[in-house]
Short mmCIF file of C-alpha atoms in Angstrom, two decimals:
data_model
loop_
_atom_site.label_atom_id
_atom_site.label_comp_id
_atom_site.label_asym_id
_atom_site.label_seq_id
_atom_site.Cartn_x
_atom_site.Cartn_y
_atom_site.Cartn_z
CA MET A 49 -104.08 113.05 58.99
CA ALA A 50 -103.46 110.08 56.73
CA LYS A 51 -102.09 109.87 53.23
CA VAL A 52 -100.70 107.11 51.06
CA VAL A 53 -96.97 107.12 50.48
CA LEU A 54 -94.81 105.02 48.19
CA PRO A 55 -91.18 104.03 48.65
CA GLY A 56 -88.96 106.99 47.90
CA ASP A 57 -91.54 109.66 48.62
CA PHE A 58 -90.29 112.84 50.26
CA ILE A 59 -92.02 113.41 53.59
CA GLU A 60 -90.47 116.37 55.34
CA ASP A 61 -87.23 118.22 55.80
CA VAL A 62 -85.55 117.60 59.14
CA LYS A 63 -84.99 121.30 59.80
CA ASN A 64 -88.71 122.06 59.55
CA LEU A 65 -89.59 119.86 62.51
CA PRO A 66 -90.11 121.70 65.82
CA SER A 67 -88.55 119.03 68.02
CA VAL A 68 -86.77 115.71 67.68
CA PRO A 69 -89.54 113.30 66.63
CA VAL A 70 -89.62 109.55 66.55
CA ILE A 71 -88.90 108.40 63.00
CA GLY A 72 -90.84 105.18 63.00
CA ARG A 73 -91.45 102.20 60.80
CA GLY A 74 -91.10 102.67 57.07
CA LEU A 75 -89.28 106.01 57.25
CA LYS A 76 -85.61 106.88 56.95
CA VAL A 77 -83.56 110.04 57.36
CA TYR A 78 -81.30 110.61 54.39
CA LYS A 79 -79.28 113.82 54.01
CA ASN A 80 -81.55 115.92 56.22
CA GLU A 81 -84.65 114.58 54.49
CA ILE A 82 -87.21 112.11 55.75
CA ILE A 83 -87.98 109.61 53.00
CA SER A 84 -90.36 106.68 53.14
CA THR A 85 -88.89 103.26 52.50
CA GLN A 86 -92.09 101.23 52.41
CA GLY A 87 -95.46 101.75 50.83
CA GLY A 88 -98.45 102.30 53.06
CA ILE A 89 -100.48 104.89 54.91
CA PHE A 90 -98.46 107.68 56.47
CA CYS A 91 -99.50 108.51 60.05
CA SER A 92 -98.10 111.36 62.07
CA GLY A 93 -98.72 112.94 65.43
CA LYS A 94 -96.99 115.34 67.73
CA ASP A 95 -94.66 112.64 69.04
CA GLY A 96 -93.56 111.05 65.82
CA MET A 97 -94.49 109.61 62.48
CA TYR A 98 -94.59 106.19 60.88
CA VAL A 99 -95.97 104.33 57.87
CA ASP A 100 -98.69 101.75 58.37
CA VAL A 101 -97.37 98.88 56.26
CA CYS A 102 -99.27 95.73 55.34
CA SER A 103 -96.63 93.01 55.31
CA LYS A 104 -95.94 89.47 56.41
CA ARG A 105 -92.21 89.47 57.07
CA TYR A 106 -91.16 90.52 60.52
CA GLN A 107 -88.30 92.90 61.27
CA PRO A 108 -87.21 92.92 64.92
CA THR A 109 -87.31 96.14 66.89
CA VAL A 110 -86.21 96.76 70.46
CA ASP A 111 -88.99 96.28 73.04
CA ASP A 112 -91.13 94.16 70.73
CA LEU A 113 -92.98 91.30 72.38
CA VAL A 114 -92.63 88.25 70.15
CA ILE A 115 -93.56 84.58 70.23
CA GLY A 116 -90.74 82.27 69.25
CA VAL A 117 -90.36 78.54 68.79
CA VAL A 118 -87.27 76.95 70.32
CA SER A 119 -85.13 75.50 67.56
CA ASN A 120 -81.91 74.74 69.43
CA VAL A 121 -80.94 74.49 73.09
CA MET A 122 -77.30 75.13 74.00
CA VAL A 123 -75.52 75.39 77.31
CA GLU A 124 -75.99 79.08 77.97
CA ASN A 125 -78.26 80.18 75.14
CA VAL A 126 -81.46 79.10 73.50
CA LYS A 127 -82.06 79.68 69.79
CA LEU A 128 -85.55 80.89 68.95
CA ASP A 129 -87.24 81.13 65.58
CA ILE A 130 -89.08 84.46 65.51
CA CYS A 131 -89.99 84.50 61.80
CA TYR A 132 -86.82 86.38 60.92
CA LEU A 133 -83.84 85.52 58.75
CA GLU A 134 -81.70 84.37 61.66
CA ASN A 135 -82.65 82.68 64.87
CA ALA A 136 -82.70 84.91 67.90
CA ILE A 137 -80.67 84.27 71.04
CA LEU A 138 -82.30 83.94 74.44
CA SER A 139 -80.05 83.47 77.43
CA THR A 140 -81.04 80.79 79.90
CA LEU A 141 -80.39 83.26 82.71
CA ALA A 142 -82.92 85.72 81.27
CA PHE A 143 -85.86 84.02 82.98
CA GLU A 144 -87.47 84.97 86.25
CA GLY A 145 -85.60 83.38 89.12
CA ALA A 146 -83.07 81.67 86.89
CA THR A 147 -79.54 81.14 88.12
CA LYS A 148 -76.68 78.96 86.98
CA ARG A 149 -77.82 76.31 89.40
CA ASN A 150 -81.51 76.75 88.66
CA LYS A 151 -82.08 76.85 84.93
CA PRO A 152 -85.49 76.65 83.32
CA ASN A 153 -86.50 73.44 81.61
CA ILE A 154 -86.67 74.30 77.91
CA LYS A 155 -86.89 71.76 75.10
CA VAL A 156 -86.81 72.04 71.35
CA GLY A 157 -90.26 72.92 70.10
CA ASP A 158 -91.40 74.92 73.10
CA VAL A 159 -93.21 78.20 72.55
CA VAL A 160 -91.70 81.19 74.33
CA TYR A 161 -93.08 84.70 74.78
CA ALA A 162 -90.15 87.08 74.99
CA ARG A 163 -89.10 90.68 74.56
CA VAL A 164 -86.53 91.92 72.07
CA ILE A 165 -83.76 93.67 73.99
CA SER A 166 -81.16 94.13 71.28
CA THR A 167 -81.19 93.97 67.53
CA SER A 168 -79.09 95.24 64.67
CA LYS A 169 -78.30 94.27 61.15
CA PHE A 170 -74.80 93.18 62.12
CA LEU A 171 -75.52 91.02 65.15
CA GLU A 172 -78.03 88.42 66.16
CA THR A 173 -81.24 89.50 67.83
CA GLU A 174 -81.25 89.07 71.59
CA LEU A 175 -84.35 88.28 73.59
CA ALA A 176 -85.16 88.23 77.27
CA CYS A 177 -88.06 87.00 79.38
CA ILE A 178 -87.54 89.47 82.20
CA ASP A 179 -87.65 93.22 82.43
CA LYS A 180 -85.14 95.43 84.20
CA ASP A 181 -86.69 94.59 87.59
CA ASN A 182 -86.09 90.86 86.94
CA CYS A 183 -89.82 90.17 86.85
CA ALA A 184 -91.45 88.10 84.14
CA ARG A 185 -94.80 89.91 83.82
CA GLY A 186 -96.27 87.21 81.64
CA LEU A 187 -93.15 86.42 79.64
CA GLY A 188 -91.65 82.97 79.54
CA VAL A 189 -92.55 79.56 78.23
CA LEU A 190 -96.20 79.34 77.25
CA PRO A 191 -98.13 76.46 78.85
CA SER A 192 -98.90 73.37 76.82
CA GLY A 193 -102.23 72.48 75.29
CA GLY A 194 -102.54 75.45 72.99
CA MET A 195 -102.23 76.10 69.29
CA VAL A 196 -99.79 78.37 67.50
CA PHE A 197 -100.59 79.89 64.12
CA LYS A 198 -99.52 82.86 62.06
CA VAL A 199 -101.27 85.99 60.88
CA SER A 200 -100.00 88.99 59.00
CA LEU A 201 -98.15 91.70 60.87
CA LYS A 202 -100.83 94.28 60.21
CA HIS A 203 -103.45 92.00 61.70
CA ALA A 204 -101.27 91.31 64.73
CA ARG A 205 -100.87 95.02 65.39
CA ARG A 206 -104.61 95.44 64.94
CA LEU A 207 -105.34 92.72 67.49
CA LEU A 208 -102.95 94.31 69.96
CA SER A 209 -104.56 97.71 69.53
CA PRO A 210 -106.79 98.76 72.45
CA LYS A 211 -109.47 99.85 70.00
CA CYS A 212 -109.95 96.33 68.64
CA GLN A 213 -112.87 94.49 70.21
CA LEU A 214 -112.37 91.11 68.57
CA LEU A 215 -110.81 89.36 71.56
CA ASN A 216 -113.49 90.73 73.88
CA LEU A 217 -116.26 89.53 71.58
CA ILE A 218 -114.73 86.06 71.50
CA GLY A 219 -114.31 86.10 75.26
CA LYS A 220 -118.02 86.65 75.79
CA GLU A 221 -118.78 83.27 74.25
CA ILE A 222 -115.70 81.09 74.82
CA LYS A 223 -113.33 81.05 77.75
CA TYR A 224 -109.80 81.07 76.41
CA GLU A 225 -106.25 82.31 76.86
CA SER A 226 -104.36 84.01 74.09
CA CYS A 227 -100.98 85.52 73.47
CA ILE A 228 -100.28 87.66 70.41
CA GLY A 229 -96.76 88.34 69.27
CA ILE A 230 -95.93 91.37 67.18
CA ASN A 231 -94.11 89.05 64.77
CA GLY A 232 -97.40 87.60 63.56
CA ARG A 233 -97.56 84.52 65.75
CA VAL A 234 -100.65 83.97 67.87
CA TRP A 235 -101.05 81.41 70.64
CA VAL A 236 -104.53 80.35 71.71
CA LYS A 237 -105.55 77.91 74.41
CA ALA A 238 -109.08 76.82 75.31
CA ASP A 239 -110.81 73.88 76.93
CA THR A 240 -111.66 71.77 73.90
CA ILE A 241 -110.23 71.33 70.45
CA GLU A 242 -113.44 72.63 68.89
CA SER A 243 -113.13 75.87 70.82
CA ILE A 244 -109.52 76.30 69.75
CA LYS A 245 -110.41 75.68 66.12
CA CYS A 246 -113.28 78.15 66.29
CA ILE A 247 -111.09 80.86 67.80
CA VAL A 248 -108.30 80.24 65.30
CA LYS A 249 -110.69 80.50 62.37
CA ILE A 250 -112.26 83.68 63.73
CA ILE A 251 -108.88 85.34 64.22
CA GLN A 252 -107.58 84.25 60.83
CA GLN A 253 -110.63 85.21 58.82
CA SER A 254 -111.33 88.47 60.62
CA GLU A 255 -108.39 90.09 58.87
CA ALA A 256 -110.64 91.22 56.02
CA VAL A 257 -113.54 92.24 58.28
CA PRO A 258 -113.78 95.93 59.21
CA ASP A 259 -114.22 96.95 62.83
CA CYS A 260 -117.89 97.85 62.58
CA ASN A 261 -118.83 94.38 61.28
CA LEU A 262 -116.86 92.38 63.84
CA LYS A 263 -119.81 91.60 66.09
CA GLU A 264 -121.94 89.99 63.38
CA PHE A 265 -118.89 88.13 62.10
CA VAL A 266 -118.01 86.67 65.49
CA ASP A 267 -121.63 85.78 66.25
CA SER A 268 -122.09 83.99 62.95
CA HIS A 269 -118.90 81.97 63.36
CA ILE A 270 -119.68 80.93 66.92
CA ASN A 271 -123.20 79.95 65.89
CA LEU A 272 -121.76 77.90 63.05
CA THR A 273 -119.56 76.10 65.53
CA LYS A 274 -122.44 75.40 67.87
CA GLY A 275 -124.34 73.82 65.03
CA PHE A 276 -127.37 76.02 64.41
CA CYS A 277 -128.11 79.09 62.37
CA LYS A 278 -128.97 82.50 63.71
CA LYS A 279 -132.74 82.15 63.30
CA GLU A 280 -132.88 78.94 65.28
CA HIS A 281 -130.81 80.57 67.98
CA GLU A 282 -133.23 83.47 68.24
CA SER A 283 -136.26 81.20 68.24
CA MET A 284 -134.75 79.09 71.02
CA GLU A 285 -134.31 82.18 73.13
CA MET B 220 -84.64 80.07 53.73
CA ARG B 221 -85.95 77.99 56.53
CA ASP B 222 -89.30 76.40 56.91
CA ASP B 223 -91.56 77.49 59.72
CA PRO B 224 -90.79 75.07 62.56
CA LEU B 225 -93.56 72.94 63.99
CA SER B 226 -93.76 73.60 67.69
CA THR B 227 -94.57 70.93 70.22
CA GLN B 228 -97.95 72.42 71.01
CA GLU B 229 -98.92 72.56 67.35
CA CYS B 230 -97.84 68.95 66.87
CA GLU B 231 -99.85 67.83 69.88
CA PHE B 232 -102.84 69.80 68.66
CA TYR B 233 -102.77 68.11 65.27
CA GLN B 234 -102.31 64.67 66.79
CA LYS B 235 -105.21 65.24 69.14
CA SER B 236 -107.38 66.31 66.23
CA PHE B 237 -106.40 63.14 64.38
CA ARG B 238 -107.44 61.08 67.39
CA GLU B 239 -110.79 62.80 67.60
CA ASN B 240 -111.39 62.41 63.83
CA SER B 241 -111.96 66.14 63.45
CA ARG B 242 -109.18 67.92 61.64
CA PHE B 243 -108.18 71.55 61.75
CA ASP B 244 -110.12 72.50 58.61
CA ASN B 245 -113.24 70.59 59.71
CA ARG B 246 -112.46 67.46 57.74
CA THR B 247 -112.66 63.93 59.03
CA ASN B 248 -109.64 61.69 58.68
CA LEU B 249 -110.90 60.20 55.41
CA GLU B 250 -111.97 63.37 53.60
CA HIS B 251 -110.10 65.09 50.81
CA ARG B 252 -109.76 68.77 50.19
CA ASP B 253 -111.68 70.45 47.42
CA PHE B 254 -109.85 70.83 44.16
CA SER B 255 -110.45 72.74 40.96
CA VAL B 256 -109.07 72.21 37.47
CA MET B 257 -108.53 74.96 34.93
CA PHE B 258 -107.19 74.71 31.39
CA GLY B 259 -105.22 77.44 29.74
CA LYS B 260 -105.34 79.18 26.40
CA GLU B 261 -102.59 77.01 24.96
CA PHE B 262 -103.24 73.35 24.48
CA GLY B 263 -101.51 71.26 27.08
CA THR B 264 -101.67 73.61 30.05
CA CYS B 265 -103.53 72.66 33.21
CA TYR B 266 -103.76 74.51 36.50
CA VAL B 267 -104.90 72.60 39.58
CA THR B 268 -105.81 74.02 42.98
CA LEU B 269 -106.07 71.48 45.79
CA GLY B 270 -107.10 73.38 48.88
CA GLN B 271 -104.38 76.01 48.86
CA THR B 272 -101.83 74.00 46.88
CA LYS B 273 -101.46 75.38 43.38
CA ILE B 274 -99.69 73.51 40.58
CA LEU B 275 -99.38 74.36 36.90
CA ALA B 276 -98.44 71.65 34.41
CA LYS B 277 -97.53 72.25 30.78
CA VAL B 278 -97.00 69.59 28.12
CA THR B 279 -94.93 70.45 25.06
CA LEU B 280 -94.25 68.28 22.03
CA SER B 281 -91.13 69.00 20.05
CA TRP B 282 -89.20 67.37 17.25
CA SER B 283 -86.22 65.34 18.33
CA SER B 284 -84.08 62.41 17.37
CA THR B 285 -84.86 58.96 18.66
CA ARG B 286 -82.88 57.38 21.44
CA GLU B 287 -80.56 54.45 20.94
CA ASN B 288 -82.28 51.97 23.21
CA ARG B 289 -85.77 52.50 21.78
CA LYS B 290 -85.62 53.31 18.10
CA ASN B 291 -89.32 53.13 17.29
CA SER B 292 -90.91 55.33 19.94
CA GLY B 293 -90.77 58.80 21.36
CA PHE B 294 -89.86 59.58 24.93
CA ILE B 295 -91.17 61.55 27.89
CA GLU B 296 -89.21 63.97 30.03
CA MET B 297 -90.47 65.57 33.22
CA PHE B 298 -89.13 68.67 34.90
CA ILE B 299 -90.17 70.44 38.08
CA SER B 300 -89.76 74.17 38.34
CA LYS B 301 -86.94 74.90 40.75
CA GLY B 302 -87.98 78.42 41.62
CA ASN B 303 -88.58 79.33 45.23
CA LEU B 304 -92.08 80.63 44.65
CA GLY B 305 -93.76 77.46 45.84
CA SER B 306 -92.13 77.01 49.20
CA THR B 307 -89.64 78.63 51.49
CA LYS B 308 -87.49 75.53 51.45
CA ALA B 309 -87.20 75.21 47.68
CA GLU B 310 -83.85 76.54 46.54
CA PRO B 311 -83.16 77.48 42.93
CA LEU B 312 -80.60 74.84 42.01
CA LYS B 313 -81.51 72.02 44.31
CA LEU B 314 -84.31 69.48 44.34
CA GLU B 315 -84.80 68.12 47.81
CA GLY B 316 -87.32 66.60 50.10
CA ARG B 317 -90.91 66.73 49.00
CA HIS B 318 -90.22 67.99 45.50
CA LEU B 319 -87.83 65.19 44.65
CA GLU B 320 -90.29 62.64 46.00
CA MET B 321 -93.04 64.20 43.94
CA LEU B 322 -90.93 64.05 40.80
CA ARG B 323 -89.98 60.40 41.34
CA CYS B 324 -93.55 59.39 42.05
CA LEU B 325 -94.99 61.16 39.02
CA GLU B 326 -92.19 59.99 36.74
CA TYR B 327 -92.85 56.40 37.66
CA VAL B 328 -96.59 56.68 37.24
CA ILE B 329 -96.55 58.53 33.93
CA ARG B 330 -93.64 56.82 32.26
CA GLU B 331 -93.39 53.28 33.56
CA THR B 332 -97.07 52.37 33.50
CA ASP B 333 -97.50 53.29 29.80
CA CYS B 334 -99.90 56.09 30.46
CA VAL B 335 -99.19 57.76 27.12
CA ASP B 336 -98.82 56.04 23.78
CA VAL B 337 -95.19 56.89 23.07
CA ASP B 338 -94.99 54.53 20.10
CA SER B 339 -97.29 56.77 18.10
CA LEU B 340 -94.91 59.67 18.67
CA CYS B 341 -92.31 58.11 16.38
CA ILE B 342 -92.11 59.81 13.01
CA ARG B 343 -89.29 57.89 11.34
CA ILE B 344 -87.82 54.79 12.91
CA ASN B 345 -84.28 55.26 14.16
CA GLU B 346 -84.21 58.89 13.05
CA THR B 347 -86.84 61.34 14.23
CA CYS B 348 -89.59 61.33 16.81
CA LEU B 349 -91.66 63.69 18.89
CA GLN B 350 -90.38 64.38 22.38
CA LEU B 351 -92.95 64.89 25.11
CA ARG B 352 -91.81 67.37 27.73
CA ILE B 353 -93.82 67.91 30.91
CA ASP B 354 -93.04 70.97 33.02
CA ILE B 355 -94.54 71.15 36.48
CA HIS B 356 -94.53 74.47 38.30
CA ILE B 357 -95.24 74.38 42.01
CA ILE B 358 -96.85 77.74 42.64
CA ASP B 359 -97.85 77.09 46.23
CA ASP B 360 -97.10 74.14 48.46
CA PHE B 361 -99.61 73.32 51.16
CA GLY B 362 -99.21 69.57 51.09
CA GLY B 363 -100.68 67.06 48.71
CA LEU B 364 -98.14 67.74 45.99
CA CYS B 365 -98.46 64.33 44.39
CA ASP B 366 -102.23 64.49 44.32
CA ALA B 367 -102.37 67.90 42.69
CA GLY B 368 -99.37 67.14 40.50
CA SER B 369 -100.87 63.96 39.09
CA ILE B 370 -104.18 65.68 38.36
CA ALA B 371 -102.36 68.54 36.63
CA VAL B 372 -100.16 66.25 34.55
CA ILE B 373 -103.02 63.99 33.47
CA GLY B 374 -105.14 67.02 32.64
CA ALA B 375 -102.35 68.55 30.60
CA LEU B 376 -101.75 65.30 28.73
CA LYS B 377 -105.42 64.98 27.88
CA HIS B 378 -105.52 68.61 26.83
CA CYS B 379 -102.47 68.29 24.56
CA TYR B 380 -102.56 67.96 20.77
CA VAL B 381 -99.98 66.24 18.62
CA PRO B 382 -98.95 68.47 15.71
CA MET B 383 -99.90 67.22 12.29
CA TYR B 384 -97.03 65.80 10.28
CA GLU B 385 -96.53 64.05 6.96
CA THR B 386 -93.71 61.78 5.96
CA THR B 387 -92.38 61.23 2.47
CA ALA B 388 -89.43 59.25 1.23
CA GLU B 389 -87.10 62.25 1.27
CA CYS B 390 -88.22 64.45 4.19
CA ASP B 391 -90.83 65.07 6.87
CA TYR B 392 -93.31 67.92 7.14
CA ILE B 393 -94.48 69.10 10.55
CA TYR B 394 -97.22 71.71 10.34
CA ASN B 395 -98.12 74.29 12.92
CA ASP B 396 -101.61 74.88 14.21
CA LEU B 397 -102.45 77.61 11.73
CA TYR B 398 -102.08 75.32 8.77
CA LYS B 399 -103.45 72.01 9.98
CA TYR B 400 -105.10 70.88 13.16
CA GLY B 401 -103.53 68.03 15.05
CA LYS B 402 -104.97 65.05 16.78
CA PRO B 403 -105.24 64.49 20.52
CA LEU B 404 -102.51 62.68 22.36
CA THR B 405 -103.38 59.06 23.00
CA VAL B 406 -103.77 58.56 26.73
CA PHE B 407 -104.42 54.96 27.70
CA HIS B 408 -105.41 55.42 31.34
CA THR B 409 -105.51 58.13 33.97
CA PRO B 410 -103.53 57.32 37.12
CA ILE B 411 -104.35 59.66 39.99
CA ALA B 412 -102.24 59.74 43.13
CA THR B 413 -103.71 59.82 46.61
CA THR B 414 -101.59 60.68 49.63
CA PHE B 415 -102.17 59.02 52.99
CA GLY B 416 -100.48 60.19 56.17
CA LEU B 417 -99.81 57.45 58.68
CA TRP B 418 -99.19 57.54 62.39
CA ASN B 419 -97.33 54.51 63.64
CA ASP B 420 -98.20 54.57 67.34
CA THR B 421 -101.95 54.65 66.96
CA GLY B 422 -102.43 53.20 63.49
CA ILE B 423 -104.38 56.29 62.42
CA CYS B 424 -104.53 56.97 58.70
CA VAL B 425 -105.14 60.49 57.43
CA VAL B 426 -106.15 61.21 53.85
CA ASP B 427 -104.64 64.19 52.02
CA PRO B 428 -102.65 65.83 54.82
CA THR B 429 -101.66 69.47 54.63
CA ASN B 430 -98.07 70.55 54.98
CA ARG B 431 -98.37 71.21 58.70
CA GLU B 432 -100.16 67.89 59.24
CA GLU B 433 -97.40 66.13 57.32
CA MET B 434 -94.88 67.35 59.86
CA ALA B 435 -96.98 65.98 62.72
CA LEU B 436 -97.32 62.52 61.15
CA ASP B 437 -94.75 59.73 60.92
CA GLY B 438 -94.80 59.07 57.20
CA GLN B 439 -96.83 58.91 54.03
CA ILE B 440 -97.94 56.42 51.43
CA ILE B 441 -98.85 57.64 47.96
CA ILE B 442 -101.06 55.20 46.06
CA SER B 443 -101.67 55.78 42.36
CA VAL B 444 -104.77 54.11 40.96
CA ASN B 445 -106.26 54.60 37.52
CA ASN B 446 -109.89 54.78 36.54
CA ARG B 447 -110.02 51.02 35.87
CA SER B 448 -109.17 50.26 39.53
CA GLU B 449 -105.65 49.15 38.67
CA VAL B 450 -102.89 50.07 41.10
CA CYS B 451 -100.18 51.86 39.12
CA GLY B 452 -97.71 52.62 41.87
CA ILE B 453 -97.25 52.74 45.62
CA TYR B 454 -94.67 55.16 46.95
CA GLN B 455 -93.63 55.21 50.60
CA ILE B 456 -92.09 58.16 52.41
CA ASN B 457 -90.34 57.57 55.73
CA GLN B 458 -90.50 54.36 57.69
CA ILE B 459 -94.04 53.29 58.45
CA ASP B 460 -95.67 50.07 59.62
CA ILE B 461 -98.74 48.93 57.75
CA ASN B 462 -100.33 45.54 57.24
CA ALA B 463 -102.04 44.06 54.20
CA SER B 464 -105.62 44.62 55.30
CA LYS B 465 -104.93 48.26 56.06
CA MET B 466 -103.25 48.64 52.69
CA SER B 467 -106.25 47.18 50.89
CA GLU B 468 -108.49 49.65 52.69
CA LEU B 469 -106.28 52.50 51.50
CA VAL B 470 -106.40 51.18 47.95
CA LYS B 471 -110.20 51.16 48.07
CA ILE B 472 -110.22 54.77 49.24
CA ALA B 473 -107.83 55.69 46.44
CA GLU B 474 -110.05 53.93 43.88
CA LYS B 475 -113.09 55.95 44.90
CA ARG B 476 -111.07 59.14 44.81
CA THR B 477 -109.73 58.34 41.35
CA LYS B 478 -113.19 57.76 39.93
CA TYR B 479 -114.37 61.10 41.26
CA VAL B 480 -111.31 62.96 39.99
CA SER B 481 -111.57 61.33 36.56
CA ASP B 482 -115.20 62.37 36.29
CA VAL B 483 -114.39 65.96 37.21
CA LEU B 484 -111.47 66.01 34.79
CA ASN B 485 -113.55 64.65 31.92
CA LYS B 486 -116.33 67.13 32.59
CA THR B 487 -113.87 70.00 32.68
CA LEU B 488 -112.23 68.87 29.44
CA LEU B 489 -115.63 68.62 27.75
CA LEU B 490 -116.58 72.07 29.01
CA ASP B 491 -113.30 73.50 27.75
CA ALA B 492 -113.79 71.92 24.32
CA THR B 493 -117.34 73.26 24.16
CA ASN B 494 -116.18 76.74 25.08
CA ARG B 495 -113.46 76.69 22.44
CA LYS B 496 -115.86 75.48 19.77
CA SER B 497 -118.42 78.14 20.58
CA GLY B 498 -115.79 80.86 20.70
CA VAL B 499 -116.00 81.73 24.38
CA SER B 500 -112.77 83.39 25.43
CA VAL B 501 -110.63 81.36 27.79
CA LYS B 502 -109.94 83.01 31.12
CA PRO B 503 -106.22 83.67 31.50
CA PHE B 504 -104.25 82.37 34.44
CA HIS B 505 -103.15 85.72 35.80
CA SER B 506 -106.70 86.51 36.85
CA LEU B 507 -106.24 83.89 39.56
CA ILE B 508 -103.55 85.93 41.29
CA ASP B 509 -104.85 87.16 44.61
CA LEU B 510 -102.44 89.30 46.57
CA ASN B 511 -104.41 88.85 49.78
CA SER B 512 -104.38 85.08 49.77
CA VAL B 513 -102.20 83.12 52.12
CA ASN B 514 -99.12 81.54 50.64
CA THR B 515 -96.13 79.78 52.07
CA PHE B 516 -93.66 82.28 50.70
CA VAL B 517 -92.91 84.75 53.49
CA LEU B 518 -95.58 83.20 55.64
#
C-alpha cells in the first residue's frame, strides 16, 4: 500500500502494532503515536514502515555505504566530507590490513567508499572501511581515473535498488566501473573521457525517466555519443 | 555552510578534458554557455540565465541630495544581495570570494568607464539629483558570475526609465508614471564581461568556466569589452602568467562575444517594447521557478 503523507500526519498508534516494527526514515514515535516528520509516500510492510522522501540533503544512518572526499588528514583520523553538516571521522586503522606500522596512504582529495558505523546528533559521524571480520569487501580508497558527481538521494536509492536496470543497460554498451553512495555521490570510471561523460549524463538525466522508458533513453544517449541517429544505426545493421 | 570539495579525481578529470578540448558539457575550450535574457514587469528589472547561473538585476532611481565632490551630477550605487540562496558559501552578512570580485569588477566597469550619463541625473546643481541604485541578486551560482552579472546590469540600465521632473525657481516636481511618462536612461556604451580560466602549466585558456571548472583551474581573467571594441576593464583573479599575444587573443574573443550579446540584448529589448506597446502581458518571474532543477543550495 502507498499513500502520501505530510509532516505531522498521524500514522498509527504504537499499541495497535502486532510486533515491534522498524520505524524508518521520515517517521517518529511521539507519546505512543507514530507521526511522520517528512513529506513523501508512506510505505509499510510486515517488517517496518518508512516514508519515501525526495530530498538532496543527506542524513547519516548506521550501516549506510557512503562516498566521501578526504578534507583533512590527521595522525590517527581522517576527516571525510560526506555531504553532511560536519565532516565524518575515519580512523586510519579502519582499513583492511592496517596497523600502526602499516598505515594506508591517504591524501587530501582522495575519494573513499566507507560504511557509517556510528552517528548521533551529539557526536561526529564515524566511518570504517572494514566490517566486523576485518575484511574490506570493496570498501576503501577508490582508484584514480574516475569522476565523482552528485545526484539526489532518491535517485541514489533508486540506482541501488535491485529492480533498477539502468546500470545493466549502460553495461551492455560501455565497459565501466561505478560506485554509488547512499549520500548522493556517484563515482564512475571508464576507459575514455567520452565514455565517462556519456555515463555521467545518462545517470544524471535519467532521474526524470520512469523505469519502463529507461531502455529507449539509454539507447538514444549512447547513439548520440557515438555520433549517429537511431535510423542510421538500424540501417547500418 | 561549506562548499562541496573538489576531489583529486574530479580535478584530474576536468584537466584532462581541458587538454583534449572537450569539456564536460560538450563544449570546446573556446565556447560559451547559452544564455537567456528576460525583462520584468517593472522597468529596470532584468533576469539573466547563463547555463545554470541565474542573476536578477534591478535598477532604481530615487531622489537624493548631491554629493560634495561632484555637485553637478548624480551618482551610482551597486549592491549585491547577501542572501545565501545563490551559493552554499555565501553568508548573510559577509561578502567574500567570488561575490566580492564580481562586485568590484562590475563597479569598475559601470561606474568608472562612464557607462551611464550621470550628469543628466542632476536636477538642481549642488542641491538635488537622482540617485541610481543597482541591486544584483545572485539566485544561483554555477560560475560565470561576472558575465551574467554584466549582462543583467546592462539590460536593467537599458530597460530603466528616468522619472519625469520639472524644475521651477522655488521647487521641483517629480511625477510618477501614472501622470507623465519618463524618458529612457542615457546609456553611452554596453560593456560586457567575459571570463577566461587559465591554466599556468599548460597555457590552456578556457572560456566561461563553470564553478567546478574554476576550482580545477589556476586563475581567471575577466575582460570587459563594449560594443565598439573598446576594452573597458581587465580584472585578474589569482596569480596567472600570460603574455601579450595571448592577451590580445583573449581580447578578440571577448570582442566577438560582446557583439553577439549586444545583438541579443537589443533584440530582446525591442521585443519587450513591442509587447508592452501591443498590450501583451509580461510573464512574471516566479513562473521560472522549477523545483526539480539543480541548484547549488543543498546540492
